[in-house]
XYZ file of C-alpha atoms in Angstrom:
626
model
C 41.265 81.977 122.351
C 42.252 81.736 125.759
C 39.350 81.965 128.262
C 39.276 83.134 132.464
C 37.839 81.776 134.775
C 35.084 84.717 135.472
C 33.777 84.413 132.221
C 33.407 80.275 132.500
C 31.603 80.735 135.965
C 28.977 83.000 133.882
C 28.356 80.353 131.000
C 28.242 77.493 133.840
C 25.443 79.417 135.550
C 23.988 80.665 132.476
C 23.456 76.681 131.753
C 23.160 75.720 135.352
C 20.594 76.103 138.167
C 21.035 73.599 140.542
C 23.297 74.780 143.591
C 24.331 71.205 144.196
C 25.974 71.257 140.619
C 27.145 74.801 140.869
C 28.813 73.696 144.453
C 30.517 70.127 143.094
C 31.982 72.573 140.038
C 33.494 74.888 142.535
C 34.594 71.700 144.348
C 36.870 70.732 141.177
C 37.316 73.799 140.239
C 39.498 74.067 144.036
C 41.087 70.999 143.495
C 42.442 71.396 139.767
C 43.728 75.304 141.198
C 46.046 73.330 144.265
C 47.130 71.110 141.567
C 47.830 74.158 138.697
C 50.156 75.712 141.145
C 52.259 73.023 142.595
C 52.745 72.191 139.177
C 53.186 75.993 137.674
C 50.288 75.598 135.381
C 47.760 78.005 133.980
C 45.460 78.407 137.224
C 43.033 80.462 135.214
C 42.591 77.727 132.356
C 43.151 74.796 135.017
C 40.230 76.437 136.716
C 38.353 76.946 134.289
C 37.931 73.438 132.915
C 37.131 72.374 136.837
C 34.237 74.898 136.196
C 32.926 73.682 132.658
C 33.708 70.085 132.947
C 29.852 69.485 133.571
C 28.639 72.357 131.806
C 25.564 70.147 129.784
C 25.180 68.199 132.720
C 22.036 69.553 134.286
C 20.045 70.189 130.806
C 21.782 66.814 128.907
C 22.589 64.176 131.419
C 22.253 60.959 129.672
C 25.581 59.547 128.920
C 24.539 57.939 125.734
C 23.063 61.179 123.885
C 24.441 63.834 125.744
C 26.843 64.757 128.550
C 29.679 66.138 127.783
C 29.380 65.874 124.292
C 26.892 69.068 124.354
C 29.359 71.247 126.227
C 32.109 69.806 124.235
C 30.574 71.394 121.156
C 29.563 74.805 122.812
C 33.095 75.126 123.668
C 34.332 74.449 120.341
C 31.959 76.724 118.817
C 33.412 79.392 121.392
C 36.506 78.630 120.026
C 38.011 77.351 123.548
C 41.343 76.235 124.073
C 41.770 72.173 122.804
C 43.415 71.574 125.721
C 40.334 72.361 127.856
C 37.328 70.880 125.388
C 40.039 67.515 125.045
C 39.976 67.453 128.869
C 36.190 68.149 128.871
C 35.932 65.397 126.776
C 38.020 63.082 128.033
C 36.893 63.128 131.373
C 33.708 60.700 130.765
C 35.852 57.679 129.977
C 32.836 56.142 128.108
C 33.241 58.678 124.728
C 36.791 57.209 124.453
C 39.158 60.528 124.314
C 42.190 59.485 125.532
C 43.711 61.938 128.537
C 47.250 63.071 126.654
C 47.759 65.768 129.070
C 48.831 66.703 132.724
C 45.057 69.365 132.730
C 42.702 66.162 131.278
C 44.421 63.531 133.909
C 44.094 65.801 136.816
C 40.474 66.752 135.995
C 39.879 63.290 135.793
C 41.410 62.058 138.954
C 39.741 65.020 140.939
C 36.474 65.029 139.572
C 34.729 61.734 141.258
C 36.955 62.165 144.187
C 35.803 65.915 144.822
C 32.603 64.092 144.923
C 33.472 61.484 147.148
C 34.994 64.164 149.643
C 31.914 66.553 149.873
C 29.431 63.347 150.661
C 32.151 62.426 153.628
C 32.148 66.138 154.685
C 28.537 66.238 154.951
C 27.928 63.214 157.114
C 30.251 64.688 159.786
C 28.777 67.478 162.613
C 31.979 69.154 162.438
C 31.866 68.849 158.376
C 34.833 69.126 156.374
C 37.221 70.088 158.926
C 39.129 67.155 160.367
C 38.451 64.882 157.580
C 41.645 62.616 157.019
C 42.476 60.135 153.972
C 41.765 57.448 156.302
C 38.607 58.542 157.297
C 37.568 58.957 153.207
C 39.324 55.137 152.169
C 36.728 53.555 155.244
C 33.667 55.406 153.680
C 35.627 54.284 149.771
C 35.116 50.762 151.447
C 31.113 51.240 152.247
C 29.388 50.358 148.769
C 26.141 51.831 149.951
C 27.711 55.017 150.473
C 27.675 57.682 147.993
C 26.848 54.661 146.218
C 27.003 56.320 142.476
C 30.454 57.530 142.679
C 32.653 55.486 140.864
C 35.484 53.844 143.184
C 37.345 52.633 140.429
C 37.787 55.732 138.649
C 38.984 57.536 141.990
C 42.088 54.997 142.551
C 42.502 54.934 138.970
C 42.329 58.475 138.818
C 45.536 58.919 141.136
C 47.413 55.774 139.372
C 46.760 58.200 135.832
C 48.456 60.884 137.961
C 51.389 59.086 139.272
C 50.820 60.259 142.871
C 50.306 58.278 146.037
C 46.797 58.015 146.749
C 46.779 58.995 150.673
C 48.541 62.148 149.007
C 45.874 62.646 146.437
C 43.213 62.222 148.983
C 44.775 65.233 151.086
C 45.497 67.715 148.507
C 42.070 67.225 147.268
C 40.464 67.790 151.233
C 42.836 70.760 151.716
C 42.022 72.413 148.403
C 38.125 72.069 149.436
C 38.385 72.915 152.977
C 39.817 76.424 151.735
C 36.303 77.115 150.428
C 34.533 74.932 152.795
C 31.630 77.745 153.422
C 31.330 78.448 149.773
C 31.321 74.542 149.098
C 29.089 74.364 152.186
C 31.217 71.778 154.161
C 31.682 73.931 157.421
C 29.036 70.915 158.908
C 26.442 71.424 161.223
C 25.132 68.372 162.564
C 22.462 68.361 160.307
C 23.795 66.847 156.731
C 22.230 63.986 154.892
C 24.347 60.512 154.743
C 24.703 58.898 151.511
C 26.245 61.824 149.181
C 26.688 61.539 145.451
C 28.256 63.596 142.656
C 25.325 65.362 141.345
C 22.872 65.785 144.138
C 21.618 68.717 146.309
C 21.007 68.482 149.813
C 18.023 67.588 151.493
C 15.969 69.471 154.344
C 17.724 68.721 157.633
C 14.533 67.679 158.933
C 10.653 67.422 158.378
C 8.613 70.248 158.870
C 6.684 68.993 162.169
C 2.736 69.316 162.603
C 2.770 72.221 164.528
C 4.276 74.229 161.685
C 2.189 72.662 159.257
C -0.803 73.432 160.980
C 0.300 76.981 161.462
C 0.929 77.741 157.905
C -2.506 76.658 156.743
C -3.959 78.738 159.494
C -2.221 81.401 159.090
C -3.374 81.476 155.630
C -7.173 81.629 156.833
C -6.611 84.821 158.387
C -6.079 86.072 155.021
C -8.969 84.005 153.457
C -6.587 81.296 151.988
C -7.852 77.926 151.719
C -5.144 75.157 150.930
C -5.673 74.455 147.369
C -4.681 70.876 148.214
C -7.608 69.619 150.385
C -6.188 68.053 153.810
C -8.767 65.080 154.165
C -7.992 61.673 152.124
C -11.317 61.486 151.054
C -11.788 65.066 149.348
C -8.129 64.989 148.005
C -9.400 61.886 146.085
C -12.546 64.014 144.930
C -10.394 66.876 143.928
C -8.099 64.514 142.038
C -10.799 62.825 140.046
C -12.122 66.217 139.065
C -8.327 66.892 137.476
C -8.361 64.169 135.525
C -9.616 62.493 132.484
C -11.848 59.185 133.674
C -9.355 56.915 132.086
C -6.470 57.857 133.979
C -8.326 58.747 137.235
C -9.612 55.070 136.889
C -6.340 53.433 135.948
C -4.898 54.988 139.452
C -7.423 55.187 141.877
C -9.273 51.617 141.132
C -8.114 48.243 141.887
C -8.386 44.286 141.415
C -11.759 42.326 140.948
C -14.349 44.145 143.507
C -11.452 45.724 144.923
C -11.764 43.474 148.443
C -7.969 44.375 148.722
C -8.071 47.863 148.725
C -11.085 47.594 151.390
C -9.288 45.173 153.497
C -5.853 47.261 153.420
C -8.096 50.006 154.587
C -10.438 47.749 157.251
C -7.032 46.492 158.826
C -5.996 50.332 159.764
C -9.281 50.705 161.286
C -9.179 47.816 163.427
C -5.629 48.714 164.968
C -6.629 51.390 167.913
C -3.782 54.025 168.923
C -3.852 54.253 172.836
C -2.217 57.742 173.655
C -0.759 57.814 177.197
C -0.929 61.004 179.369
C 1.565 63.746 181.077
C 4.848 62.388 179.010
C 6.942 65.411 177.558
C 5.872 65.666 174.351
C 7.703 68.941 172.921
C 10.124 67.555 170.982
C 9.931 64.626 168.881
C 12.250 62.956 166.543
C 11.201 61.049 163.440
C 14.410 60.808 161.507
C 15.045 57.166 160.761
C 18.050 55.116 158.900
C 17.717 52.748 155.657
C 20.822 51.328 154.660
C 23.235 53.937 156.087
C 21.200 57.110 155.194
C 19.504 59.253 158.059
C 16.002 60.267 156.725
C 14.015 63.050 158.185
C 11.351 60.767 158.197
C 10.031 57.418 158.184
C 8.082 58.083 154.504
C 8.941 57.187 151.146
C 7.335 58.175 147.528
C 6.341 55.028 146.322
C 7.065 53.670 142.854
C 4.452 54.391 140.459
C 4.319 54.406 137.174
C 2.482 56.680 134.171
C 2.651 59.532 136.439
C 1.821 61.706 133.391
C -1.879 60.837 133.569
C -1.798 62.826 137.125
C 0.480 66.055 135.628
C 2.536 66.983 132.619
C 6.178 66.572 133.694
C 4.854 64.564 136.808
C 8.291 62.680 137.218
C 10.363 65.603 137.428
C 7.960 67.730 139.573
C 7.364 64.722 142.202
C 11.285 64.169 142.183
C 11.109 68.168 142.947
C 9.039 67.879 145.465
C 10.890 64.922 147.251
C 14.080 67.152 147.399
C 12.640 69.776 148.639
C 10.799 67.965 152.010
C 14.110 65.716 151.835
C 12.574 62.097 151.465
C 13.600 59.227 149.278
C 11.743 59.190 146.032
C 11.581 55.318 144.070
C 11.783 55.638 140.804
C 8.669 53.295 138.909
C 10.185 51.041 135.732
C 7.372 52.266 133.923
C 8.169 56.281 134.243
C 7.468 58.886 131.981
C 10.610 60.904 132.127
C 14.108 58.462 132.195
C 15.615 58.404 135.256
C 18.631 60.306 134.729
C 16.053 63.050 133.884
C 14.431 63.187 137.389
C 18.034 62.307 139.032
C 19.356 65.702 138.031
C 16.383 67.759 139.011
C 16.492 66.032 142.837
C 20.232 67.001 143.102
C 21.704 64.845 146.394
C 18.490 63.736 147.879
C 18.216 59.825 148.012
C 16.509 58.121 145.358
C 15.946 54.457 144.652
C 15.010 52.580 141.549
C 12.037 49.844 141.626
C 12.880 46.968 138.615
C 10.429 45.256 136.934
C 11.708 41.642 136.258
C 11.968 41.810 132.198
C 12.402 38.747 129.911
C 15.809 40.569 128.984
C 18.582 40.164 130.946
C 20.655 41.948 129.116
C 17.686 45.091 129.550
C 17.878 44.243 133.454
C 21.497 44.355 133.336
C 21.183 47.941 131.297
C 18.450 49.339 134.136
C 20.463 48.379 137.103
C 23.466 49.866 136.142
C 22.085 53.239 134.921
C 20.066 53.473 138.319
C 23.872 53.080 139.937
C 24.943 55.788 137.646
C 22.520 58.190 138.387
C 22.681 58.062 142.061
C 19.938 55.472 143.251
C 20.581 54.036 146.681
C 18.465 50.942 146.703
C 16.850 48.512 143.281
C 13.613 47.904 144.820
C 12.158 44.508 142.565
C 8.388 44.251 142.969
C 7.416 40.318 142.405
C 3.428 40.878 142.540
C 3.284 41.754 138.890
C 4.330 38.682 136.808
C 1.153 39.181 135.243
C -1.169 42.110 135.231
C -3.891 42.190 137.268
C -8.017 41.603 136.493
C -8.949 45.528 136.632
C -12.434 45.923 136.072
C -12.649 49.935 135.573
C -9.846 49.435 133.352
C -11.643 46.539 131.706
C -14.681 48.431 131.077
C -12.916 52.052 129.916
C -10.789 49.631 127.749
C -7.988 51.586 128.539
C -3.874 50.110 129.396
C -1.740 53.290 129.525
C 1.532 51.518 128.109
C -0.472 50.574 124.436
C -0.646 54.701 123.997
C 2.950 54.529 124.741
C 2.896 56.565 127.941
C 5.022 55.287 130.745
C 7.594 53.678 128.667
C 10.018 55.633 128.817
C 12.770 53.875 130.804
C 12.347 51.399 128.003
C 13.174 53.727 124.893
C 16.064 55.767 126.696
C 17.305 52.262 127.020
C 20.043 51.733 124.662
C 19.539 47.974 125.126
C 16.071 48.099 124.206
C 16.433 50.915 121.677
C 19.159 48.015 119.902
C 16.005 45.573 120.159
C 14.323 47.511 117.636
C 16.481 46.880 115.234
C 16.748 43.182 114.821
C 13.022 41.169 114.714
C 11.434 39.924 118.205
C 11.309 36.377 119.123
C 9.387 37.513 122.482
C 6.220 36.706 121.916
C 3.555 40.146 122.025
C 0.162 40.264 121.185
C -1.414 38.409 118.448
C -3.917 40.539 117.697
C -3.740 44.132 116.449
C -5.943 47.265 116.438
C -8.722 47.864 114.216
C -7.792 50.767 111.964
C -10.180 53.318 112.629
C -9.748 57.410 113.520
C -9.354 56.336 117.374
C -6.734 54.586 116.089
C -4.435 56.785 114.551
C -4.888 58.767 117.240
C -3.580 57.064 119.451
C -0.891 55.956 116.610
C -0.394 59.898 116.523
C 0.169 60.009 120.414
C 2.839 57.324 120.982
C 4.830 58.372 118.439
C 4.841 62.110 119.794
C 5.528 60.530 123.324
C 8.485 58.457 121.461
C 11.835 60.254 121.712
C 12.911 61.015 118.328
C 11.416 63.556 115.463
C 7.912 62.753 115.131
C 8.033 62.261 111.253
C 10.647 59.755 111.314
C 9.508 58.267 114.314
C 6.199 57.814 112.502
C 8.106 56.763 109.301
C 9.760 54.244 110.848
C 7.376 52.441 112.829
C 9.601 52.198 115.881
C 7.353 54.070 118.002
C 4.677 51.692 117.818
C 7.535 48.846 117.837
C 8.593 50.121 121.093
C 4.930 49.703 122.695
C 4.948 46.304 121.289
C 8.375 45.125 122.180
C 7.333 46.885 125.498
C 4.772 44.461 126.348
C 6.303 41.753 125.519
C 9.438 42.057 127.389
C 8.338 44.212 130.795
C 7.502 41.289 132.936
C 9.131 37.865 133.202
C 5.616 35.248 134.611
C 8.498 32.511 134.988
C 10.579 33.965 137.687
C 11.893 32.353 140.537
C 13.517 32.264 143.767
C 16.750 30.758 141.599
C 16.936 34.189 139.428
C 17.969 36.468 142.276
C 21.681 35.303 141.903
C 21.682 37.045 139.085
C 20.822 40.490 139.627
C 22.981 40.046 143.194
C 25.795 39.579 141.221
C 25.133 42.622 139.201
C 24.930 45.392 141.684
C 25.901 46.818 145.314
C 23.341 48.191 145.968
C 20.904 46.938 148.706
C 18.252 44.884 147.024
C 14.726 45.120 148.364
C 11.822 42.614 147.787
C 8.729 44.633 147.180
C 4.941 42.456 147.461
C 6.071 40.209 150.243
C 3.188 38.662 152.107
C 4.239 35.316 153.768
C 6.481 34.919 156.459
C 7.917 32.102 154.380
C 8.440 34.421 151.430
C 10.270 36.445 153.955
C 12.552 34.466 155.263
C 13.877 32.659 151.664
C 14.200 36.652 150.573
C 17.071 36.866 153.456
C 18.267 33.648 152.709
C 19.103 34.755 149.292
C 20.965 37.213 149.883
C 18.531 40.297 149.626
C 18.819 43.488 151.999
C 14.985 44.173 153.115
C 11.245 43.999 151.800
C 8.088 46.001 151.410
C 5.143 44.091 152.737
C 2.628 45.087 149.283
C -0.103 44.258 148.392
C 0.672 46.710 144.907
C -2.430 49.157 146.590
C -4.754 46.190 146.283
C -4.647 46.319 142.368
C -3.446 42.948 141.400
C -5.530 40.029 143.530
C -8.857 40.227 144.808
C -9.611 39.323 147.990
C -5.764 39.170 149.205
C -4.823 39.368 152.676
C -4.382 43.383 154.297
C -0.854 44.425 154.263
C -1.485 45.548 158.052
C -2.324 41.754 158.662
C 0.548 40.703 157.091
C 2.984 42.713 158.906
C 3.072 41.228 162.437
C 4.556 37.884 160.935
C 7.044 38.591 158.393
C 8.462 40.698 161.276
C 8.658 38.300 163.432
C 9.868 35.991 160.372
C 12.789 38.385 159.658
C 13.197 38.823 163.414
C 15.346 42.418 163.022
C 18.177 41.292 160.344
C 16.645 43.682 157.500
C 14.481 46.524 157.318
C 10.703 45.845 156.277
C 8.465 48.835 154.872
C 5.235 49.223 153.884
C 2.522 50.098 151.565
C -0.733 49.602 150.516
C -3.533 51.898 152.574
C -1.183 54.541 153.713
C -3.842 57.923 153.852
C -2.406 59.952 156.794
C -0.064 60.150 159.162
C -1.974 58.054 161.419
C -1.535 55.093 159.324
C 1.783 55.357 159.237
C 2.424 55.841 163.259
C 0.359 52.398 163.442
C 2.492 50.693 161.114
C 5.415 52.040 162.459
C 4.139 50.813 166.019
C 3.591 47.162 164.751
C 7.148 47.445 164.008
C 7.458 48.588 160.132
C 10.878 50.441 159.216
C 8.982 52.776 157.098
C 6.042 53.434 155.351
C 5.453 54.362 151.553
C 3.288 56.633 150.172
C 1.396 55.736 146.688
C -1.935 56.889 145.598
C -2.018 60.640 147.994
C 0.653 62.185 146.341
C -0.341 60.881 142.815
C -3.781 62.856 143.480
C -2.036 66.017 145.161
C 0.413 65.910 141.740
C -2.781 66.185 140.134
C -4.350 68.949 141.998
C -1.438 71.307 142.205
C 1.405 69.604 140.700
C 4.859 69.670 142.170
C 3.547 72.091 144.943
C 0.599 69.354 145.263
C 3.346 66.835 146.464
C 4.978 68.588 148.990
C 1.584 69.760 150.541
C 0.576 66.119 150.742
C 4.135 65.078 152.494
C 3.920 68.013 155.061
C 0.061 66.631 155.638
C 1.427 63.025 156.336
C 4.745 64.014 158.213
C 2.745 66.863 159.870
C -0.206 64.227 160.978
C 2.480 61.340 161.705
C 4.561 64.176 164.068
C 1.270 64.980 166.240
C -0.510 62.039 166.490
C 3.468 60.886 167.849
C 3.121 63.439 170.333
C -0.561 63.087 171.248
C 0.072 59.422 171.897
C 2.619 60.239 174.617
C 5.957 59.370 171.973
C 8.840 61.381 171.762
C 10.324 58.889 168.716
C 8.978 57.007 165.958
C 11.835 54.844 166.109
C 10.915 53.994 169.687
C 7.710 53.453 168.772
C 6.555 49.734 169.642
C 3.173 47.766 169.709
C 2.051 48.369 173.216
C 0.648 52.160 171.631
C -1.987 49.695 169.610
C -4.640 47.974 170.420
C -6.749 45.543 168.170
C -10.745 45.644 168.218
């Protein structure tokens, strides 16, 4: 039956929330129209396929289970033209349909390109309007731009085609700038850099602390408390309240007698902000720029894994929350949700991926290139955890997250691991094994309902619990070396950043290898006792990497004021762990963007207070050491 384009729009949305995908649809949906008519084609069925090309997408976007083949099958049950499910199918080159016809090869060679186009359109005031094919091959050239589009499949796309690229390039912008309000590509001066097929824009900028502070007072009037307390050391309180001991322990505690987690927080204290008098302070600017994207402000979500101890869904409803206040989320390695998961729910705001080293290279290979595919702007590779630190609380509750088979599961969406549990390991895990007791089966019975397959054949089949061990024995790699980073930066475009940097030294041989910037960690003081304060650190390994990369932060970050000192001493940017794990745990996704607003809010006064107008003018003559 034959099918218009009215009634695809209604099934696309019917499947579809996020505007971002409803917008890169209508995108394609332009594109394969200009190309129906000049070649008297069916515009209605041409148009429809540019509408139901990703119809699965949002609910089913891991390429190795689901998108398209979901909405290939809906539209064969529908009894859709073959022509249209064919092209459906055949546009994700990895299920192998071959593109016999003019409809599949257009949608094809329009699809990543559409793409492409909207990210250029967005990083221009005057948006859309204006853009040329030259301007769109420069940005083609940029790796870190729209960094998950595919540049390969846009040339090839055109080659498939038979027309001259240039020519491809400006049918595609004309057909888009025709609908350049509904695609939202008019511009404004405000658009995020960086782009990407699936993603939704960002906010144009952070809510500043005069807003912030007028929304929660506001709210008093009417007898409204925030339900996420503002104060560091009551969200804490609140947080443990939430949740159980063991997983309250596992995030808030840290190494030995936790002298790292006081020294991150004694090396804040002993940097003094000295605010200077009768400067204009009413406006102030905090965007700042990591590898070619503008960012609304110098704050990151830190990677950390097991999120699910703080919230059910936690991954998904922190990536939520990122979109919606605009910052870069980092994806942990040891997630709860896969990362293509949390991808689609952010839409276009920037993401990065943080690898843990494994003893696979074939599994680092895997990660790296799915974190390209779903849009991640940066592989952030944290070095401090070779080996897992001495936690006492952990110790004493007995309690490791990953052997319950939470936070694994980057690992079994993996199809590289998932084909390492079929053939026996050689990797070395534990060589002891549980007691069989009630506990447990429990916990037997909880990783295999936290394993993604049917929990009787899971169960049947031991892989469940052959995950968690494979898990443990592959995560890390103790053995690595300066001499492995070849490797992964020969496998990926991305910008590389070095995350648990502490000497100078360390710095320096980072850049020397090739690597793009570093996050001066201490991993929150959870891995060595007694190791020096991130804060302390800092001053050096800037001076070490003397302005040739960008060097961030963690470990002590509470409030805003932290960050504006860090950012003084010279930091790029600051992340933020442990506050928005306990405001996911309080309240959720709306827990997380409470806590940003609180820290951008805080950072945006104490900016002004201090006599600033900039962060990124910010320099160490507003400190003061006691």
């Amino acid at each position: 039956m034959g099918v218009s384009r009215d009634e695809a729009w209604r099934l696309f949305c019917e499947w579809t929330e996020s505007d971002s995908l409803r917008r890169h649809v209508l995108g394609v949906e332009a594109a394969m129209r200009a190309y129906a008519r000049e070649g008297g084609e069916d515009e209605e069925l041409w148009a429809a396929t540019g509408i139901l090309h990703d119809l699965d997408y949002e609910r089913y976007p891991d390429p190795d289970t689901g998108h398209p083949r979901l909405a290939v099958a809906e539209l064969e049950r529908r009894d859709y033209p073959p022509e249209l499910v064919d092209a459906v199918a055949g546009h994700a080159e990895y299920l192998g349909v071959p593109r016999t016809t003019p409809l599949a090869r257009t949608l094809f060679a329009v699809d990543e390109l559409s793409g492409f186009v909207a990210a250029c359109a967005r990083v221009r005031p005057e948006g859309i309007h204006g853009l040329t094919p030259k301007s769109v091959k420069k940005k083609l050239k940029q790796a870190s731009f729209a960094a998950a589009v595919d540049r390969e499949q846009v040339h090839r796309g055109a080659e498939e085609l038979g027309v001259d690229f240039d020519t491809h390039v400006a049918k595609v912008i004309a057909a888009m700038e025709e609908r350049a309000t509904e695609l939202d590509l008019k511009g404004d001066g405000s658009a995020w850099a960086g782009g990407g097929r699936h993603r939704a824009r960002g906010r144009a900028a952070a809510m500043n602390g005069r807003e912030r502070q007028s929304a929660v007072y506001t709210g008093g009037v009417s007898g409204r408390r925030p339900r996420v307390p503002v104060a560091p050391e009551r969200l804490a309180d609140a947080a443990r309240r939430a949740m159980s001991e063991q997983a309250y322990a596992y995030v808030a505690t840290g190494a030995g007698a936790e002298r790292t987690m006081a020294a991150n927080r004694d090396a804040f204290d002993r940097w003094r902000i000295v605010p200077r008098m009768l400067r204009d302070a009413s406006e102030r600017r905090l965007e700042t720029e990591l590898f070619g994207r503008t960012l609304p402000a110098p704050v990151l979500l830190a990677p950390i894994g097991v999120l699910e101890l703080a919230h059910p869904g936690a991954d998904l409803a922190a990536g939520r929350a990122a979109a919606a206040e605009g910052i870069p989320m980092i994806f942990s390695s040891q997630a709860s949700r896969p990362m293509e998961e949390v991808a689609a729910a952010m839409g276009e705001a920037p993401r990065w991926f943080q690898l843990y080293w494994s003893t696979s290279n074939d599994l680092l290979e895997s990660f790296v290139a799915r974190a390209e595919r779903c849009g991640c702007e940066a592989i952030v590779v944290t070095l401090d955890t070779t080996l897992l630190g001495w936690r006492p609380r952990d110790l004493d509750l007995a309690y490791l997250p990953f052997l319950r088979g939470k936070g694994i599961a980057q690992y079994t969406s993996d199809p590289v691991f998932r084909g390492m549990l079929d053939r026996p390991g050689d990797d070395g895990g534990s060589e002891r094994s549980p007691q069989i007791n009630l506990a447990a089966l429990r916990t037997l019975i909880a990783l295999t309902r936290a394993y993604p397959d049917r929990f009787l054949r899971a169960l049947r089949s031991g892989r469940a619990r052959a995950a968690v061990e494979r898990f443990v024995a592959i995560y890390s790699r103790p053995s690595l070396t300066w001499e492995d980073l070849p490797f992964l930066r020969e496998r990926t475009r991305l910008p590389i950043v070095l995350k648990g940097i502490l000497h100078p030294d360390d710095a320096r041989r980072a850049l020397d290898h090739g690597m793009d910037g570093i996050v001066v960690s201490n991993h929150g003081g959870r891995q060595v006792d007694g190791a020096i304060a991130t804060l302390d650190a800092l001053p050096e390994i800037l001076e070490a990497v003397d302005g040739r990369a960008p060097v961030l932060l963690d470990s002590g970050i509470r409030g805003g004021a932290d960050a504006f000192k860090a950012l003084a001493l010279g930091a790029s940017a600051v992340l933020l762990g442990r506050p928005y794990v306990y405001g996911l745990a309080v309240a959720g996704e709306a827990g997380v963007r409470e806590v940003i607003q609180n820290v951008v809010g805080e950072l945006d006064l104490t900016l002004g207070l201090a006599g600033g107008s900039a962060t990124a003018e910010l320099e160490p003559g507003a400190l003061t050491r006691v």
